[in-house]
Short mmCIF file of N, CA, C and O in Angstrom, two decimals:
data_model
loop_
_atom_site.label_atom_id
_atom_site.label_comp_id
_atom_site.label_asym_id
_atom_site.label_seq_id
_atom_site.Cartn_x
_atom_site.Cartn_y
_atom_site.Cartn_z
N UNK A 271 37.42 94.68 -13.09
CA UNK A 271 37.13 95.78 -13.82
C UNK A 271 38.33 96.37 -13.94
O UNK A 271 38.94 97.11 -13.15
N UNK A 272 38.71 96.87 -15.15
CA UNK A 272 39.91 97.34 -15.50
C UNK A 272 39.93 98.68 -15.91
O UNK A 272 39.78 98.93 -17.12
N UNK A 273 39.65 99.87 -14.97
CA UNK A 273 39.11 101.11 -15.39
C UNK A 273 40.38 101.80 -16.22
O UNK A 273 41.64 101.70 -15.76
N UNK A 274 40.47 102.57 -17.03
CA UNK A 274 41.59 103.42 -17.76
C UNK A 274 41.12 105.33 -17.62
O UNK A 274 40.19 105.87 -17.65
N UNK A 275 42.14 105.29 -16.86
CA UNK A 275 42.56 106.87 -16.71
C UNK A 275 43.38 107.85 -17.49
O UNK A 275 43.03 109.37 -17.95
N UNK A 276 44.30 107.16 -18.25
CA UNK A 276 44.85 107.86 -18.98
C UNK A 276 46.08 106.69 -19.89
O UNK A 276 46.50 105.81 -19.40
N UNK A 277 46.51 107.11 -21.25
CA UNK A 277 47.69 106.74 -21.54
C UNK A 277 47.52 105.13 -22.14
O UNK A 277 48.46 104.72 -22.61
N UNK A 278 46.43 104.60 -22.20
CA UNK A 278 46.19 103.20 -22.64
C UNK A 278 46.32 103.60 -24.12
O UNK A 278 45.98 104.39 -24.97
N UNK A 279 46.11 102.01 -25.00
CA UNK A 279 46.13 101.89 -26.35
C UNK A 279 44.96 102.18 -27.11
O UNK A 279 43.93 101.50 -26.28
N UNK A 280 44.65 102.48 -28.24
CA UNK A 280 43.34 102.72 -28.65
C UNK A 280 42.52 101.35 -28.89
O UNK A 280 41.15 101.61 -28.98
N UNK A 281 43.11 100.72 -28.71
CA UNK A 281 42.31 99.37 -28.36
C UNK A 281 41.27 98.71 -27.52
O UNK A 281 40.70 97.96 -27.47
N UNK A 282 41.79 99.93 -25.98
CA UNK A 282 41.23 99.82 -25.11
C UNK A 282 40.39 100.96 -24.68
O UNK A 282 39.40 100.91 -23.81
N UNK A 283 40.37 102.01 -25.24
CA UNK A 283 40.03 103.30 -25.05
C UNK A 283 38.78 103.43 -26.00
O UNK A 283 38.18 104.47 -25.91
N UNK A 284 39.50 102.89 -27.36
CA UNK A 284 38.37 103.49 -28.42
C UNK A 284 38.81 104.98 -29.01
O UNK A 284 39.35 105.57 -28.40
N UNK A 285 38.10 105.83 -30.06
CA UNK A 285 38.55 106.51 -30.40
C UNK A 285 38.29 107.98 -29.65
O UNK A 285 39.51 108.75 -29.56
N UNK A 286 37.07 108.22 -29.38
CA UNK A 286 37.02 109.31 -28.38
C UNK A 286 37.72 109.20 -27.43
O UNK A 286 38.67 110.44 -26.59
N UNK A 287 37.71 108.00 -26.78
CA UNK A 287 38.51 108.01 -25.24
C UNK A 287 39.71 108.03 -25.10
O UNK A 287 40.87 108.66 -24.94
N UNK A 288 40.13 107.84 -26.71
CA UNK A 288 41.97 108.03 -26.80
C UNK A 288 42.45 109.62 -27.13
O UNK A 288 43.27 109.93 -26.54
N UNK A 289 41.33 110.48 -27.52
CA UNK A 289 41.48 111.54 -27.51
C UNK A 289 41.31 112.56 -26.46
O UNK A 289 42.21 113.59 -26.45
N UNK A 290 40.73 112.21 -25.43
CA UNK A 290 40.34 112.69 -24.14
C UNK A 290 41.59 112.48 -23.50
O UNK A 290 42.39 113.29 -22.48
N UNK A 291 42.42 111.30 -23.81
CA UNK A 291 43.77 110.76 -22.96
C UNK A 291 45.03 111.68 -23.26
O UNK A 291 45.66 112.32 -22.68
N UNK A 292 44.68 112.06 -24.83
CA UNK A 292 45.99 112.99 -25.59
C UNK A 292 45.85 114.57 -24.75
O UNK A 292 46.57 114.98 -24.56
N UNK A 293 44.17 114.69 -24.86
CA UNK A 293 43.83 116.51 -24.23
C UNK A 293 44.52 116.38 -22.66
O UNK A 293 45.01 117.57 -22.45
N UNK A 294 44.12 115.46 -22.05
CA UNK A 294 44.54 115.23 -20.77
C UNK A 294 46.07 115.41 -20.52
O UNK A 294 46.53 116.13 -19.69
N UNK A 295 46.53 114.30 -21.36
CA UNK A 295 48.32 114.50 -21.00
C UNK A 295 48.95 115.85 -21.81
O UNK A 295 49.99 116.30 -20.99
N UNK A 296 47.99 116.50 -22.42
CA UNK A 296 48.93 117.94 -23.13
C UNK A 296 48.36 118.84 -22.02
O UNK A 296 48.80 120.43 -22.28
N UNK A 297 47.67 118.67 -20.51
CA UNK A 297 47.17 119.54 -19.77
C UNK A 297 46.27 120.62 -20.16
O UNK A 297 46.13 121.61 -19.30
N UNK A 298 45.40 119.72 -20.97
CA UNK A 298 43.92 121.04 -21.48
C UNK A 298 43.30 120.65 -20.45
O UNK A 298 43.35 119.64 -19.89
N UNK A 299 42.18 121.78 -20.29
CA UNK A 299 41.39 121.57 -19.41
C UNK A 299 40.12 120.63 -19.68
O UNK A 299 39.02 121.01 -20.39
N UNK A 300 40.30 119.33 -19.42
CA UNK A 300 39.44 118.45 -19.86
C UNK A 300 38.67 117.84 -18.53
O UNK A 300 39.35 117.77 -17.52
N UNK A 301 36.99 117.79 -18.42
CA UNK A 301 36.35 117.81 -17.65
C UNK A 301 36.75 116.11 -16.94
O UNK A 301 37.11 115.31 -17.99
N UNK A 302 37.05 115.85 -15.84
CA UNK A 302 37.34 114.55 -15.27
C UNK A 302 36.76 113.38 -15.91
O UNK A 302 35.63 113.60 -16.21
N UNK A 303 37.54 112.16 -16.05
CA UNK A 303 36.79 111.17 -16.79
C UNK A 303 37.46 109.75 -16.32
O UNK A 303 38.72 109.95 -16.09
N UNK A 304 36.98 108.77 -16.62
CA UNK A 304 37.60 107.38 -16.90
C UNK A 304 36.85 106.76 -17.95
O UNK A 304 35.98 107.21 -18.49
N UNK A 305 37.35 105.22 -18.44
CA UNK A 305 37.27 104.81 -19.54
C UNK A 305 37.02 103.08 -19.34
O UNK A 305 37.75 102.57 -18.50
N UNK A 306 35.88 102.71 -19.50
CA UNK A 306 35.63 101.19 -19.21
C UNK A 306 35.69 100.57 -20.75
O UNK A 306 35.31 101.03 -21.62
N UNK A 307 37.01 99.84 -20.51
CA UNK A 307 37.60 99.22 -21.95
C UNK A 307 36.40 97.87 -22.47
O UNK A 307 35.53 97.78 -21.38
N UNK A 308 36.42 97.69 -23.58
CA UNK A 308 35.54 97.12 -24.24
C UNK A 308 35.41 95.80 -23.56
O UNK A 308 36.62 94.90 -22.94
N UNK A 309 34.32 95.03 -23.38
CA UNK A 309 34.40 93.45 -22.57
C UNK A 309 34.83 93.20 -21.40
O UNK A 309 34.83 92.56 -20.72
N UNK A 310 34.48 94.51 -20.48
CA UNK A 310 34.82 94.35 -19.40
C UNK A 310 33.51 94.37 -18.49
O UNK A 310 32.97 94.86 -18.90
N UNK A 311 33.30 93.15 -17.72
CA UNK A 311 32.41 93.22 -16.84
C UNK A 311 32.32 94.31 -15.80
O UNK A 311 33.32 94.87 -15.39
N UNK A 312 30.97 94.61 -15.31
CA UNK A 312 30.93 96.09 -14.45
C UNK A 312 31.17 95.23 -13.24
O UNK A 312 30.02 94.55 -13.05
N UNK A 313 31.77 96.18 -12.51
CA UNK A 313 32.04 96.06 -11.02
C UNK A 313 31.24 97.19 -10.51
O UNK A 313 31.82 98.23 -10.22
N UNK A 314 29.98 97.03 -10.14
CA UNK A 314 29.44 98.18 -9.55
C UNK A 314 29.79 99.09 -8.60
O UNK A 314 30.07 99.94 -8.58
N UNK A 315 30.52 98.46 -7.49
CA UNK A 315 31.35 98.86 -6.39
C UNK A 315 32.61 99.71 -6.94
O UNK A 315 32.50 100.86 -6.45
N UNK A 316 32.71 99.19 -7.65
CA UNK A 316 34.40 99.93 -8.08
C UNK A 316 33.98 101.12 -9.18
O UNK A 316 34.54 102.12 -9.05
N UNK A 317 33.23 100.78 -10.25
CA UNK A 317 32.54 101.80 -10.95
C UNK A 317 32.17 102.95 -10.18
O UNK A 317 32.41 104.15 -10.17
N UNK A 318 31.18 102.74 -8.90
CA UNK A 318 30.64 104.00 -7.84
C UNK A 318 31.68 104.59 -7.42
O UNK A 318 32.23 105.94 -7.77
N UNK A 319 32.81 103.91 -6.91
CA UNK A 319 34.12 104.39 -6.37
C UNK A 319 34.79 105.46 -7.29
O UNK A 319 35.36 106.38 -6.70
N UNK A 320 34.64 104.86 -8.45
CA UNK A 320 35.45 105.92 -9.64
C UNK A 320 34.78 107.04 -9.77
O UNK A 320 35.31 107.95 -10.18
N UNK A 321 33.30 106.91 -9.74
CA UNK A 321 32.70 107.86 -10.26
C UNK A 321 32.55 109.28 -8.72
O UNK A 321 32.27 110.41 -9.12
N UNK A 322 33.27 108.52 -7.22
CA UNK A 322 33.38 109.57 -6.60
C UNK A 322 34.58 110.68 -6.75
O UNK A 322 34.65 111.86 -6.48
N UNK A 323 35.41 110.03 -7.74
CA UNK A 323 36.26 111.02 -7.97
C UNK A 323 36.24 112.07 -9.09
O UNK A 323 36.85 112.54 -9.30
N UNK A 324 35.17 111.83 -9.79
CA UNK A 324 34.80 112.65 -10.66
C UNK A 324 33.98 113.79 -9.72
O UNK A 324 33.68 115.27 -10.66
N UNK A 325 34.06 114.12 -8.85
CA UNK A 325 33.23 115.29 -8.05
C UNK A 325 31.48 114.82 -7.82
O UNK A 325 30.95 114.00 -8.19
N UNK A 326 30.90 115.75 -7.81
CA UNK A 326 29.22 115.56 -7.34
C UNK A 326 28.67 115.99 -8.68
O UNK A 326 27.09 116.19 -8.69
N UNK A 327 29.04 116.27 -10.02
CA UNK A 327 28.72 116.60 -11.14
C UNK A 327 27.90 115.38 -11.58
O UNK A 327 28.23 114.33 -11.58
N UNK A 328 27.00 115.92 -12.30
CA UNK A 328 26.08 114.93 -13.27
C UNK A 328 27.24 114.07 -13.97
O UNK A 328 27.99 114.91 -14.44
N UNK A 329 27.01 113.03 -14.41
CA UNK A 329 27.63 112.38 -15.47
C UNK A 329 27.20 112.47 -17.07
O UNK A 329 26.29 112.16 -17.20
N UNK A 330 28.16 112.19 -17.83
CA UNK A 330 27.82 111.89 -19.33
C UNK A 330 28.44 110.77 -19.64
O UNK A 330 29.63 110.28 -19.10
N UNK A 331 27.71 109.84 -20.33
CA UNK A 331 28.30 108.32 -20.25
C UNK A 331 28.13 108.21 -21.91
O UNK A 331 27.18 108.53 -22.61
N UNK A 332 29.59 107.96 -22.20
CA UNK A 332 29.78 108.53 -23.91
C UNK A 332 29.81 106.97 -24.51
O UNK A 332 31.07 106.37 -23.73
N UNK A 333 29.89 106.90 -25.79
CA UNK A 333 30.16 105.77 -26.43
C UNK A 333 32.11 105.99 -26.84
O UNK A 333 32.21 107.25 -27.04
N UNK A 334 32.54 104.95 -26.95
CA UNK A 334 33.79 105.22 -27.56
C UNK A 334 34.59 103.91 -28.17
O UNK A 334 35.07 103.35 -27.88
N UNK A 335 33.67 103.94 -29.39
CA UNK A 335 34.11 102.46 -30.26
C UNK A 335 35.26 102.40 -30.45
O UNK A 335 36.13 103.41 -30.98
N UNK A 336 36.06 101.56 -30.67
CA UNK A 336 37.57 101.10 -31.73
C UNK A 336 37.08 101.26 -33.08
O UNK A 336 36.21 100.62 -33.29
N UNK A 337 38.03 102.05 -33.50
CA UNK A 337 37.59 102.16 -34.80
C UNK A 337 37.31 103.65 -35.01
O UNK A 337 37.05 104.05 -36.09
N UNK A 338 36.67 104.00 -34.16
CA UNK A 338 35.77 105.53 -34.48
C UNK A 338 36.81 106.41 -34.89
O UNK A 338 37.77 106.72 -33.92
N UNK A 339 36.25 107.56 -35.33
CA UNK A 339 37.27 109.00 -35.23
C UNK A 339 38.54 108.30 -35.89
O UNK A 339 39.81 109.21 -35.90
N UNK A 340 38.66 107.57 -36.83
CA UNK A 340 39.82 106.65 -37.56
C UNK A 340 40.26 108.27 -39.26
O UNK A 340 39.16 108.59 -39.55
N UNK A 341 40.80 107.49 -39.65
CA UNK A 341 41.23 108.66 -41.05
C UNK A 341 39.85 108.07 -42.01
O UNK A 341 39.55 109.18 -42.72
N UNK A 342 39.61 107.10 -41.83
CA UNK A 342 38.67 106.88 -42.99
C UNK A 342 37.10 106.70 -42.65
O UNK A 342 36.48 107.01 -43.43
N UNK A 343 36.79 106.64 -41.25
CA UNK A 343 35.28 106.58 -40.66
C UNK A 343 35.37 107.40 -39.82
O UNK A 343 36.10 107.06 -38.68
N UNK A 344 34.26 108.08 -39.31
CA UNK A 344 34.23 108.80 -38.25
C UNK A 344 33.16 107.84 -37.43
O UNK A 344 33.37 108.11 -35.68
N UNK A 345 32.41 107.46 -37.52
CA UNK A 345 31.15 106.86 -37.19
C UNK A 345 29.93 107.79 -36.14
O UNK A 345 29.28 107.20 -35.48
N UNK A 346 30.34 109.40 -36.65
CA UNK A 346 29.64 110.24 -36.17
C UNK A 346 27.91 109.99 -36.15
O UNK A 346 27.59 109.42 -36.91
N UNK A 347 27.37 109.95 -34.81
CA UNK A 347 25.90 109.65 -34.59
C UNK A 347 25.49 108.52 -34.58
O UNK A 347 24.52 108.28 -34.79
N UNK A 348 26.54 107.14 -34.58
CA UNK A 348 26.18 106.16 -35.04
C UNK A 348 25.77 105.29 -33.54
O UNK A 348 24.73 104.40 -33.29
N UNK A 349 26.26 105.87 -32.28
CA UNK A 349 26.37 104.98 -31.25
C UNK A 349 25.36 106.11 -30.20
O UNK A 349 25.16 107.46 -30.26
N UNK A 350 24.76 105.56 -28.97
CA UNK A 350 24.11 106.26 -28.07
C UNK A 350 25.23 107.02 -26.98
O UNK A 350 26.41 106.37 -26.79
N UNK A 351 24.69 107.84 -26.55
CA UNK A 351 25.31 108.68 -25.32
C UNK A 351 23.87 109.13 -24.18
O UNK A 351 23.11 109.49 -24.83
N UNK A 352 24.54 109.32 -23.20
CA UNK A 352 23.43 109.35 -22.51
C UNK A 352 24.16 110.63 -21.17
O UNK A 352 25.20 110.54 -20.74
N UNK A 353 23.41 111.63 -21.10
CA UNK A 353 23.40 112.87 -20.69
C UNK A 353 22.68 112.83 -19.07
O UNK A 353 22.03 112.23 -19.20
N UNK A 354 23.51 113.71 -18.41
CA UNK A 354 22.73 113.84 -16.95
C UNK A 354 22.35 112.74 -15.93
O UNK A 354 21.27 112.53 -15.39
N UNK A 355 23.39 111.72 -15.90
CA UNK A 355 23.11 110.58 -15.40
C UNK A 355 23.60 111.18 -13.88
O UNK A 355 24.74 111.28 -13.65
N UNK A 356 22.30 110.44 -12.75
CA UNK A 356 22.75 110.65 -11.62
C UNK A 356 22.71 109.49 -10.61
O UNK A 356 23.56 109.86 -9.41
N UNK A 357 22.20 108.64 -10.59
CA UNK A 357 22.18 107.47 -9.62
C UNK A 357 22.79 106.46 -10.31
O UNK A 357 23.08 106.24 -11.94
N UNK A 358 23.27 105.27 -9.25
CA UNK A 358 23.83 104.05 -9.90
C UNK A 358 22.97 103.38 -10.93
O UNK A 358 23.62 102.73 -11.90
N UNK A 359 21.50 103.27 -10.77
CA UNK A 359 20.96 102.43 -11.62
C UNK A 359 21.07 103.01 -12.95
O UNK A 359 21.23 102.59 -13.85
N UNK A 360 20.97 104.56 -13.28
CA UNK A 360 21.16 105.25 -14.18
C UNK A 360 22.21 105.09 -14.84
O UNK A 360 22.43 104.92 -16.15
N UNK A 361 23.48 104.89 -14.01
CA UNK A 361 24.74 104.85 -14.68
C UNK A 361 24.83 103.29 -15.17
O UNK A 361 25.44 103.13 -16.30
N UNK A 362 24.62 102.44 -14.94
CA UNK A 362 24.34 101.03 -15.24
C UNK A 362 23.63 100.86 -16.53
O UNK A 362 23.90 100.53 -17.28
N UNK A 363 22.25 101.43 -16.36
CA UNK A 363 21.57 101.24 -18.05
C UNK A 363 22.01 102.25 -18.88
O UNK A 363 22.15 101.82 -19.89
N UNK A 364 22.69 103.10 -18.29
CA UNK A 364 23.61 103.81 -19.71
C UNK A 364 24.22 103.08 -20.35
O UNK A 364 24.83 103.34 -21.24
N UNK A 365 25.57 102.86 -19.53
CA UNK A 365 26.97 102.21 -20.25
C UNK A 365 26.06 100.80 -20.67
O UNK A 365 26.77 100.57 -21.77
N UNK A 366 25.10 100.06 -20.15
CA UNK A 366 24.67 98.81 -21.04
C UNK A 366 23.70 99.43 -22.21
O UNK A 366 24.06 98.65 -23.22
N UNK A 367 23.28 100.36 -22.31
CA UNK A 367 22.52 101.06 -23.61
C UNK A 367 23.55 101.64 -24.59
O UNK A 367 23.50 101.21 -25.96
N UNK A 368 24.96 102.09 -24.04
CA UNK A 368 25.66 102.29 -25.03
C UNK A 368 26.27 101.23 -25.70
O UNK A 368 26.65 101.17 -26.92
N UNK A 369 26.70 100.53 -24.74
CA UNK A 369 27.57 98.73 -25.15
C UNK A 369 26.37 98.60 -26.55
O UNK A 369 26.86 97.64 -27.16
N UNK A 370 25.07 98.38 -26.23
CA UNK A 370 24.27 97.56 -26.84
C UNK A 370 23.80 98.34 -28.30
O UNK A 370 23.21 97.87 -29.17
N UNK A 371 24.32 99.67 -28.24
CA UNK A 371 24.20 100.52 -29.43
C UNK A 371 25.38 99.58 -30.89
O UNK A 371 24.51 100.11 -31.70
N UNK A 372 26.17 99.11 -30.45
CA UNK A 372 26.69 98.47 -31.62
C UNK A 372 25.97 97.39 -32.22
O UNK A 372 26.20 96.79 -33.13
N UNK A 373 24.81 97.12 -31.99
CA UNK A 373 23.66 96.15 -32.67
C UNK A 373 22.53 97.27 -33.14
O UNK A 373 21.70 96.54 -33.73
N UNK A 374 22.85 98.11 -33.26
CA UNK A 374 21.25 98.94 -33.70
C UNK A 374 21.22 99.22 -35.23
O UNK A 374 22.27 98.62 -35.84
N UNK A 375 20.38 99.15 -35.46
CA UNK A 375 19.86 98.86 -37.12
C UNK A 375 20.83 100.07 -37.87
O UNK A 375 21.50 100.13 -39.06
N UNK A 376 20.92 101.45 -37.29
CA UNK A 376 21.29 102.44 -38.04
C UNK A 376 23.34 101.99 -37.94
O UNK A 376 23.59 102.52 -39.20
N UNK A 377 23.76 101.37 -37.16
CA UNK A 377 25.01 100.98 -37.07
C UNK A 377 25.14 99.89 -38.49
O UNK A 377 26.23 99.89 -38.94
N UNK A 378 24.32 98.87 -38.52
CA UNK A 378 24.39 97.93 -39.05
C UNK A 378 24.34 98.52 -40.76
O UNK A 378 25.34 98.48 -41.73
N UNK A 379 23.36 99.89 -40.64
CA UNK A 379 23.44 100.40 -42.23
C UNK A 379 24.74 100.92 -42.55
O UNK A 379 24.97 100.92 -43.73
N UNK A 380 25.17 101.67 -41.57
CA UNK A 380 26.22 102.33 -41.74
C UNK A 380 27.46 101.79 -41.93
O UNK A 380 28.13 101.69 -43.09
N UNK A 381 27.84 100.64 -41.66
CA UNK A 381 28.63 99.78 -41.76
C UNK A 381 28.87 99.03 -43.41
O UNK A 381 29.72 98.86 -43.53
N UNK A 382 27.37 98.62 -43.67
CA UNK A 382 27.24 97.97 -44.82
C UNK A 382 27.18 98.75 -45.93
O UNK A 382 28.03 98.62 -46.90
N UNK A 383 27.07 100.30 -45.84
CA UNK A 383 27.48 101.70 -46.69
C UNK A 383 29.07 101.52 -46.88
O UNK A 383 29.44 102.00 -47.69
N UNK A 384 29.84 101.30 -45.64
CA UNK A 384 31.06 101.52 -45.46
C UNK A 384 31.93 100.16 -45.86
O UNK A 384 32.93 100.62 -45.92
N UNK A 385 31.24 99.17 -45.73
CA UNK A 385 31.97 98.00 -46.33
C UNK A 385 33.00 97.39 -45.00
O UNK A 385 33.87 96.77 -45.20
N UNK A 386 32.00 97.72 -43.66
CA UNK A 386 32.88 97.60 -42.43
C UNK A 386 32.22 96.34 -41.85
O UNK A 386 30.73 96.08 -41.79
N UNK A 387 32.55 95.27 -41.57
CA UNK A 387 32.08 94.52 -40.84
C UNK A 387 31.27 94.57 -39.42
O UNK A 387 32.23 94.92 -38.39
N UNK A 388 30.39 94.66 -39.50
CA UNK A 388 29.62 95.26 -38.02
C UNK A 388 29.85 94.34 -36.65
O UNK A 388 30.29 94.96 -35.50
N UNK A 389 30.22 93.22 -37.16
CA UNK A 389 30.52 92.15 -36.05
C UNK A 389 31.99 92.52 -35.36
O UNK A 389 32.27 92.27 -34.34
N UNK A 390 32.65 93.22 -35.77
CA UNK A 390 34.11 93.51 -35.49
C UNK A 390 34.01 94.59 -34.81
O UNK A 390 34.95 95.24 -33.62
N UNK A 391 32.72 95.24 -34.27
CA UNK A 391 32.78 96.44 -33.37
C UNK A 391 32.97 96.41 -32.34
O UNK A 391 32.10 95.74 -31.70
N UNK A 392 33.60 97.03 -31.07
CA UNK A 392 33.84 96.60 -30.12
C UNK A 392 33.83 98.06 -29.45
O UNK A 392 33.97 98.91 -30.12
N UNK A 393 33.10 98.38 -28.28
CA UNK A 393 32.93 99.51 -27.38
C UNK A 393 33.34 99.94 -25.96
O UNK A 393 33.36 99.26 -25.09
N UNK A 394 34.22 100.61 -26.25
CA UNK A 394 34.62 101.32 -24.72
C UNK A 394 33.72 102.19 -24.15
O UNK A 394 33.06 102.86 -25.09
N UNK A 395 33.63 102.69 -22.71
CA UNK A 395 32.49 103.67 -22.50
C UNK A 395 33.05 104.83 -21.61
O UNK A 395 33.90 104.35 -20.65
N UNK A 396 33.26 106.01 -21.90
CA UNK A 396 33.76 107.41 -21.37
C UNK A 396 32.75 107.77 -20.36
O UNK A 396 31.70 107.63 -20.61
N UNK A 397 32.84 107.56 -19.14
CA UNK A 397 31.91 108.11 -18.03
C UNK A 397 32.62 109.63 -17.85
O UNK A 397 34.10 109.45 -16.84
N UNK A 398 32.07 110.54 -17.60
CA UNK A 398 32.80 111.73 -17.62
C UNK A 398 31.90 113.04 -16.67
O UNK A 398 30.79 112.80 -16.98
N UNK A 399 32.62 113.72 -16.02
CA UNK A 399 31.65 114.89 -15.45
C UNK A 399 31.02 115.69 -16.43
O UNK A 399 32.09 115.95 -17.09
N UNK A 400 29.92 116.04 -16.11
CA UNK A 400 29.21 117.18 -17.02
C UNK A 400 29.28 118.32 -16.18
O UNK A 400 29.43 118.55 -15.22
N UNK A 401 29.62 119.55 -17.30
CA UNK A 401 29.62 120.75 -16.62
C UNK A 401 28.53 121.64 -17.24
O UNK A 401 28.54 121.54 -18.77
N UNK A 402 27.78 122.70 -16.73
CA UNK A 402 26.75 123.40 -17.33
C UNK A 402 27.43 124.46 -18.17
O UNK A 402 28.76 124.73 -18.46
#
């Protein structure tokens, strides 16, 4: 599993992940995060080690689709996000849920409405520390 912490191309980070990397590079106060690129198998041991680097905060597990937040389409509200993740089981479930949201009926309808081939949608996942 090749986790991303900064500076990777959008086809590996997705739209949201790319923007978080830009904000981090600018030195802005972004909660700690890492990105699981699309199509990466989950290595639970490595994933949990990476989470240790985020501190003791609860986690936000966020969608970051390839092509979202582009000039033509935002995909706003089309994918899942899971907040307040605390355990390894919840983390794996959240990552899988977000990845599978590329097959939701709402996404298929959105893609049809905008003339986008839904089969080409790939999902990166942002794992980020939550702050109250």
